[in-house]
C-alpha positions as MATLAB code, in Angstrom:
seq = 'METFTSYDGTELAFRTVGDGPPLLVLPGGPGRAAAYLGDLGGLDTTRTLILPDTRGSGASATPADPGTFRVDRLVDDVEALRRHLGLERVDLLGHSAGGGLALLYAAAHPDRLTGLVLVTPSLAAAGAASDLGAEQVIAARADEPWHAEAVAAYRKVKSARTFAEAAPHRLAFEPLMYGRWDDTARAHAAADPAQRSLAVSENYYAGYVPDSERLRQRLGALPCPVLLLAGELDPWPTAAALTAAAPLFPDVTLAVQPGGGHYPWLDDPAAFTAAVEGFLGRTADTGAARNSR';
ca = [
    -117.562   67.826  -44.364;
    -120.018   65.300  -45.719;
    -119.205   61.786  -46.881;
    -120.444   59.237  -49.371;
    -119.501   55.684  -50.245;
    -117.909   55.235  -53.647;
    -118.167   52.236  -55.967;
    -115.600   50.139  -54.069;
    -116.753   50.976  -50.554;
    -114.220   53.781  -49.978;
    -115.626   56.644  -47.889;
    -114.983   59.930  -49.677;
    -115.438   63.406  -48.255;
    -116.739   66.604  -49.784;
    -117.894   69.993  -48.587;
    -120.419   72.395  -50.015;
    -120.119   76.169  -49.825;
    -122.200   78.989  -51.211;
    -125.631   79.413  -52.655;
    -127.106   78.934  -56.105;
    -127.044   76.245  -58.779;
    -124.577   73.415  -58.045;
    -121.084   73.394  -59.506;
    -119.034   70.236  -58.958;
    -115.352   71.182  -58.631;
    -112.486   68.698  -59.062;
    -109.211   69.678  -57.360;
    -105.771   69.248  -58.859;
    -102.331   68.706  -57.394;
    -102.621   65.902  -58.258;
    -103.552   64.724  -54.789;
    -104.075   68.129  -53.183;
    -107.040   68.441  -50.820;
    -109.778   70.686  -52.147;
    -109.186   73.241  -49.357;
    -106.706   75.085  -51.611;
    -109.596   76.075  -53.897;
    -111.171   78.205  -51.169;
    -114.339   79.792  -52.511;
    -112.830   80.213  -55.997;
    -112.533   83.959  -55.743;
    -116.082   84.445  -54.497;
    -117.785   82.170  -57.001;
    -119.747   80.822  -54.043;
    -121.899   83.957  -54.067;
    -123.662   82.716  -57.199;
    -122.982   78.948  -57.105;
    -123.129   76.125  -54.603;
    -119.611   74.745  -54.861;
    -119.317   70.994  -54.286;
    -115.680   70.342  -53.366;
    -114.620   66.687  -53.010;
    -111.280   65.527  -51.679;
    -109.755   62.964  -54.033;
    -109.559   59.504  -52.463;
    -106.456   59.296  -50.307;
    -106.272   63.071  -49.783;
    -107.770   65.519  -47.314;
    -110.641   64.005  -45.351;
    -111.242   61.159  -47.815;
    -110.267   57.621  -46.867;
    -107.276   55.838  -48.375;
    -108.250   52.679  -50.282;
    -106.352   49.432  -50.061;
    -105.558   49.501  -53.785;
    -103.308   52.443  -54.782;
    -104.149   51.650  -58.400;
    -107.517   53.324  -57.811;
    -105.689   56.669  -57.567;
    -105.099   56.533  -61.329;
    -106.786   59.380  -63.162;
    -108.991   57.260  -65.414;
    -110.211   55.165  -62.482;
    -111.125   58.308  -60.517;
    -113.872   58.902  -63.093;
    -115.940   56.361  -61.167;
    -115.627   58.427  -57.978;
    -116.957   61.508  -59.767;
    -119.900   59.522  -61.091;
    -120.558   58.041  -57.642;
    -120.681   61.556  -56.180;
    -123.073   62.764  -58.872;
    -125.359   59.857  -58.076;
    -125.085   60.503  -54.344;
    -126.097   64.125  -54.881;
    -129.084   63.051  -56.963;
    -128.132   65.357  -59.830;
    -129.353   64.215  -63.244;
    -126.964   66.625  -64.945;
    -124.395   69.002  -63.519;
    -121.949   71.765  -64.348;
    -118.413   70.458  -63.818;
    -115.245   72.467  -63.156;
    -111.797   70.909  -63.084;
    -108.608   72.705  -62.075;
    -105.087   71.657  -63.093;
    -104.803   67.847  -62.806;
    -108.496   67.877  -61.907;
    -109.072   69.364  -65.348;
    -107.639   66.206  -66.869;
    -109.981   64.130  -64.730;
    -112.879   66.342  -65.817;
    -111.936   65.678  -69.456;
    -112.089   61.932  -68.896;
    -115.383   62.196  -67.032;
    -116.883   64.256  -69.862;
    -115.763   61.664  -72.401;
    -117.246   58.825  -70.343;
    -120.493   60.551  -69.283;
    -121.236   63.324  -71.773;
    -124.973   63.138  -71.119;
    -124.463   64.036  -67.448;
    -123.011   67.494  -68.070;
    -124.667   70.828  -68.742;
    -121.344   72.630  -68.951;
    -117.633   71.909  -68.569;
    -115.189   74.476  -67.161;
    -111.474   73.666  -67.421;
    -109.355   76.082  -65.388;
    -105.648   75.958  -66.251;
    -106.105   72.219  -66.888;
    -103.439   69.603  -67.347;
    -103.636   68.139  -70.840;
    -101.705   64.986  -69.929;
    -104.863   62.868  -69.728;
    -105.533   63.746  -73.366;
    -101.968   62.970  -74.398;
    -101.249   66.610  -75.253;
     -98.401   68.885  -74.139;
     -99.174   71.530  -71.534;
     -95.915   73.522  -71.854;
     -96.167   74.880  -75.400;
     -94.285   78.192  -75.365;
     -93.459   77.892  -71.650;
     -89.919   79.208  -72.086;
     -91.240   82.457  -73.546;
     -93.760   82.861  -70.712;
     -91.034   82.296  -68.130;
     -88.546   84.614  -69.860;
     -91.121   87.422  -69.896;
     -90.875   87.579  -66.094;
     -87.098   87.916  -65.972;
     -87.267   91.240  -64.113;
     -88.853   89.633  -61.047;
     -86.423   89.410  -58.087;
     -87.186   85.724  -57.542;
     -86.794   84.763  -61.217;
     -83.366   83.097  -61.294;
     -84.027   80.879  -58.279;
     -87.509   79.971  -59.512;
     -86.277   79.026  -62.981;
     -83.545   76.804  -61.536;
     -86.156   75.083  -59.381;
     -88.511   74.796  -62.367;
     -85.832   72.900  -64.298;
     -85.407   70.470  -61.401;
     -89.164   69.955  -61.042;
     -89.515   69.310  -64.776;
     -86.672   66.777  -64.814;
     -87.759   64.962  -61.643;
     -88.825   61.358  -62.172;
     -91.242   61.343  -59.238;
     -93.305   63.846  -57.276;
     -91.260   63.004  -54.184;
     -88.091   63.918  -56.070;
     -89.646   67.213  -57.156;
     -91.042   68.089  -53.710;
     -87.894   69.787  -52.262;
     -87.847   72.237  -55.179;
     -91.537   73.095  -55.351;
     -91.604   76.113  -53.034;
     -88.738   77.825  -54.881;
     -90.521   77.078  -58.172;
     -93.931   78.327  -57.011;
     -93.522   82.069  -57.832;
     -93.777   81.139  -61.516;
     -97.235   79.656  -60.883;
     -98.830   82.857  -59.569;
     -99.593   86.073  -61.373;
     -98.435   87.999  -58.303;
     -96.001   86.605  -55.761;
     -97.563   88.450  -52.829;
     -98.458   87.422  -49.273;
    -101.633   85.673  -50.444;
     -99.702   83.633  -53.006;
     -96.953   82.779  -50.504;
     -99.469   81.502  -47.966;
    -101.301   79.520  -50.629;
     -98.076   77.891  -51.847;
     -96.815   77.210  -48.312;
    -100.003   75.244  -47.545;
     -99.370   72.806  -50.410;
     -97.191   70.172  -48.654;
     -99.673   69.655  -45.805;
    -102.592   69.455  -48.240;
    -100.960   67.072  -50.707;
    -100.916   63.279  -50.647;
     -97.743   62.079  -52.351;
     -99.282   58.613  -52.672;
    -102.038   60.071  -54.844;
     -99.568   62.227  -56.753;
     -97.288   59.307  -57.550;
    -100.121   57.030  -58.696;
    -102.253   59.577  -60.557;
    -100.683   58.858  -63.935;
     -98.843   55.619  -63.071;
     -99.566   53.080  -65.781;
    -102.043   55.395  -67.506;
    -101.741   55.424  -71.283;
    -104.351   57.642  -72.921;
    -106.278   56.343  -75.897;
    -105.833   59.733  -77.512;
    -107.677   58.979  -80.737;
    -110.765   57.608  -78.983;
    -110.708   60.421  -76.425;
    -110.495   63.073  -79.121;
    -113.455   61.480  -80.908;
    -115.528   61.564  -77.742;
    -114.559   65.132  -76.863;
    -115.306   66.171  -80.425;
    -118.886   64.995  -79.941;
    -119.538   66.600  -76.541;
    -123.094   67.978  -76.429;
    -122.274   70.580  -73.749;
    -120.337   73.842  -74.120;
    -116.787   74.038  -72.754;
    -114.856   76.915  -71.194;
    -111.062   76.747  -71.377;
    -109.667   79.317  -68.943;
    -105.948   80.044  -69.150;
    -103.710   82.348  -67.149;
    -101.629   84.690  -69.271;
     -98.564   84.042  -67.081;
     -99.117   80.347  -66.379;
     -96.201   78.231  -67.643;
     -98.006   74.936  -67.111;
    -100.366   74.882  -69.000;
     -99.622   77.878  -71.127;
    -102.261   79.930  -72.882;
    -100.701   78.728  -76.138;
    -101.218   75.083  -75.109;
    -104.892   75.683  -74.329;
    -105.338   77.602  -77.574;
    -103.955   74.573  -79.421;
    -106.330   72.287  -77.471;
    -109.457   74.344  -78.173;
    -110.277   72.524  -81.471;
    -110.798   69.332  -79.457;
    -114.268   70.611  -78.555;
    -117.211   71.415  -80.831;
    -118.529   74.287  -78.664;
    -115.665   75.978  -76.854;
    -114.942   79.367  -75.330;
    -111.278   80.221  -74.744;
    -110.596   82.858  -72.109;
    -107.101   84.077  -71.233;
    -107.058   86.008  -67.955;
    -104.599   88.933  -68.174;
    -101.947   88.722  -65.473;
    -103.295   85.372  -64.325;
    -101.197   82.435  -63.243;
    -102.070   78.843  -62.444;
    -104.520   79.939  -59.737;
    -106.302   82.784  -61.526;
    -108.995   83.240  -58.866;
    -106.251   84.509  -56.534;
    -104.732   86.929  -59.050;
    -107.952   88.695  -60.048;
    -111.059   87.276  -58.358;
    -113.438   89.635  -60.165;
    -112.127   88.740  -63.625;
    -112.148   85.036  -62.804;
    -115.681   84.910  -61.421;
    -117.001   87.080  -64.258;
    -115.563   84.700  -66.862;
    -116.830   81.542  -65.167;
    -120.245   82.865  -64.165;
    -120.775   84.442  -67.591;
    -120.101   81.077  -69.191;
    -122.247   79.127  -66.722;
    -125.111   81.532  -67.293;
    -124.946   80.612  -70.960;
    -125.011   76.885  -70.163;
    -128.155   77.436  -68.083;
    -129.833   79.164  -71.028;
    -128.722   76.373  -73.373;
    -129.988   73.708  -71.010;
    -133.357   75.428  -70.616;
    -133.719   75.674  -74.385;
    -132.819   71.984  -74.788;
    -135.353   70.938  -72.142;
    -138.126   72.961  -73.760;
    -137.856   71.088  -77.048;
];
């Protein structure tokens, strides 16, 4: 792990894995340490993955002010890391709640991005629903042996008022979040409680009210291309929700991974890395063309 000092003096940790052009990756949870991302299905063979732990999670220090866990304030941590790395512009990938943070960073610092990859992102930061058509996605898996228990847990998670209230039901709910509920998925889900900071989770959206109109204006003027990557079987966000969100961006590619859940790099690593690397290769070509003008 490496560390850097953010804008308020908080020491934040990140690790780098792989080889190739840098890709800054924002974890979700919210408040889950970046370890759950692994090597993103082998994406580290073509990219240097920069994987920060959100303040208060993983190896990053906990600040005195829990208000700095709020998603819009975390934008300053992302910018501090970019500066620390000495990167004039960077490709940015956000997963789940980290996708919402990536949206806000893109709106605040559009000139710092060469490409934006949003993998099964939360749309809450943009004031949009992530569960459009979720009941149909869930019903389509009714033949799975775990279905009834998972759906009951899903209802409890959805109705919970806090992350702490939802926590006892998360493991039973987790099969719905994976394309295949196999040993790999079980181990990945079982690691969640130890990797998650409930303090970050509880404060991530606390008091945050998106300025949806202003945000949509900024996203509608993004100069970089955007990849929206959905999992066909993901109930949260659904492929339908990301399809509805696609018009937010002027240059967008929508990819729906067949059989993919909320963690598509686990369900089909080859399909996931091909989609992301194919897109990032295009951003490199676009950036080279822009720089040659």
